[in-house]
Structures are given as C-alpha cells and as structure tokens.
Amino acid sequence: MSNHDHEVFLTPVQLAARWQVDATVLANWRYQRRGPAFVKIGSLVRYRLDAIQAYEADSEVA
C-alpha cells in the first residue's frame, strides 16, 4: 500500500464550497490552467487536499 491509497480528494463542488465561490470559477480556472493542480479520471475532476492546502499557503499575502 502506498501513501496515495489514503489521500483525500475533493470534488469541484466541495472545493467551491470551501472557498465560497461558484464551481464555474474552478471550471474556468482549469480551462486557463490556473488554480490548484487537479486529477482528471475520464470526465471526473478531483483535487488532492494536499495540493489545495499548498495552493492556499502559496497564495497567502503577508
């Protein structure tokens, strides 16, 4: 079993709720290759929680 077996993934709707934005914002960002890294399996889009947290940390303004 690898570390990837226990990763937490969020759907675009879950991430949109976390950031209090519309899910279409995330869809536009994916199209523009902006925002956190995501995984696409067939038509399913998922965001790794660790990638989201890293993106949030990198986006923090002091």
XYZ file of C-alpha atoms in Angstrom:
62
model
C 0.000 0.000 0.000
C 1.395 3.409 -0.948
C 0.806 6.844 0.569
C -1.552 7.587 -2.318
C -4.012 4.963 -1.041
C -5.146 7.262 1.789
C -5.159 10.620 0.034
C -8.153 12.864 0.467
C -9.766 14.227 -2.692
C -12.368 16.970 -3.062
C -14.809 17.389 -5.889
C -15.060 20.776 -7.615
C -18.336 21.395 -5.741
C -16.661 20.646 -2.401
C -13.727 22.939 -3.184
C -16.089 25.674 -4.364
C -17.925 25.418 -1.029
C -14.619 25.551 0.867
C -13.643 28.755 -0.933
C -17.185 30.132 -1.117
C -17.095 30.537 -4.893
C -19.228 29.140 -7.676
C -17.998 25.868 -9.166
C -17.859 27.577 -12.583
C -14.950 29.669 -11.267
C -12.959 26.464 -10.792
C -14.003 25.198 -14.229
C -12.750 28.436 -15.788
C -9.502 28.189 -13.862
C -8.971 24.607 -15.057
C -9.525 25.741 -18.647
C -6.994 28.566 -18.123
C -4.566 26.232 -16.291
C -4.848 28.338 -13.124
C -5.572 27.321 -9.553
C -4.525 24.191 -7.714
C -3.420 21.051 -9.503
C -6.197 18.581 -10.212
C -6.610 14.973 -11.266
C -8.833 14.049 -14.183
C -10.025 10.458 -14.478
C -12.249 10.176 -17.508
C -14.709 13.022 -17.046
C -14.232 13.167 -13.267
C -12.241 16.057 -11.793
C -10.784 15.777 -8.303
C -8.469 17.954 -6.240
C -5.998 16.468 -3.779
C -6.392 18.070 -0.363
C -2.618 18.462 -0.021
C -2.495 20.317 -3.372
C -5.306 22.609 -2.211
C -3.541 23.346 1.059
C -0.257 24.037 -0.758
C -2.030 26.380 -3.179
C -3.665 28.202 -0.265
C -0.326 28.563 1.503
C 1.360 29.837 -1.666
C -1.458 32.351 -2.168
C -1.217 33.846 1.291
C -0.304 37.514 1.306
C 1.526 38.816 4.347
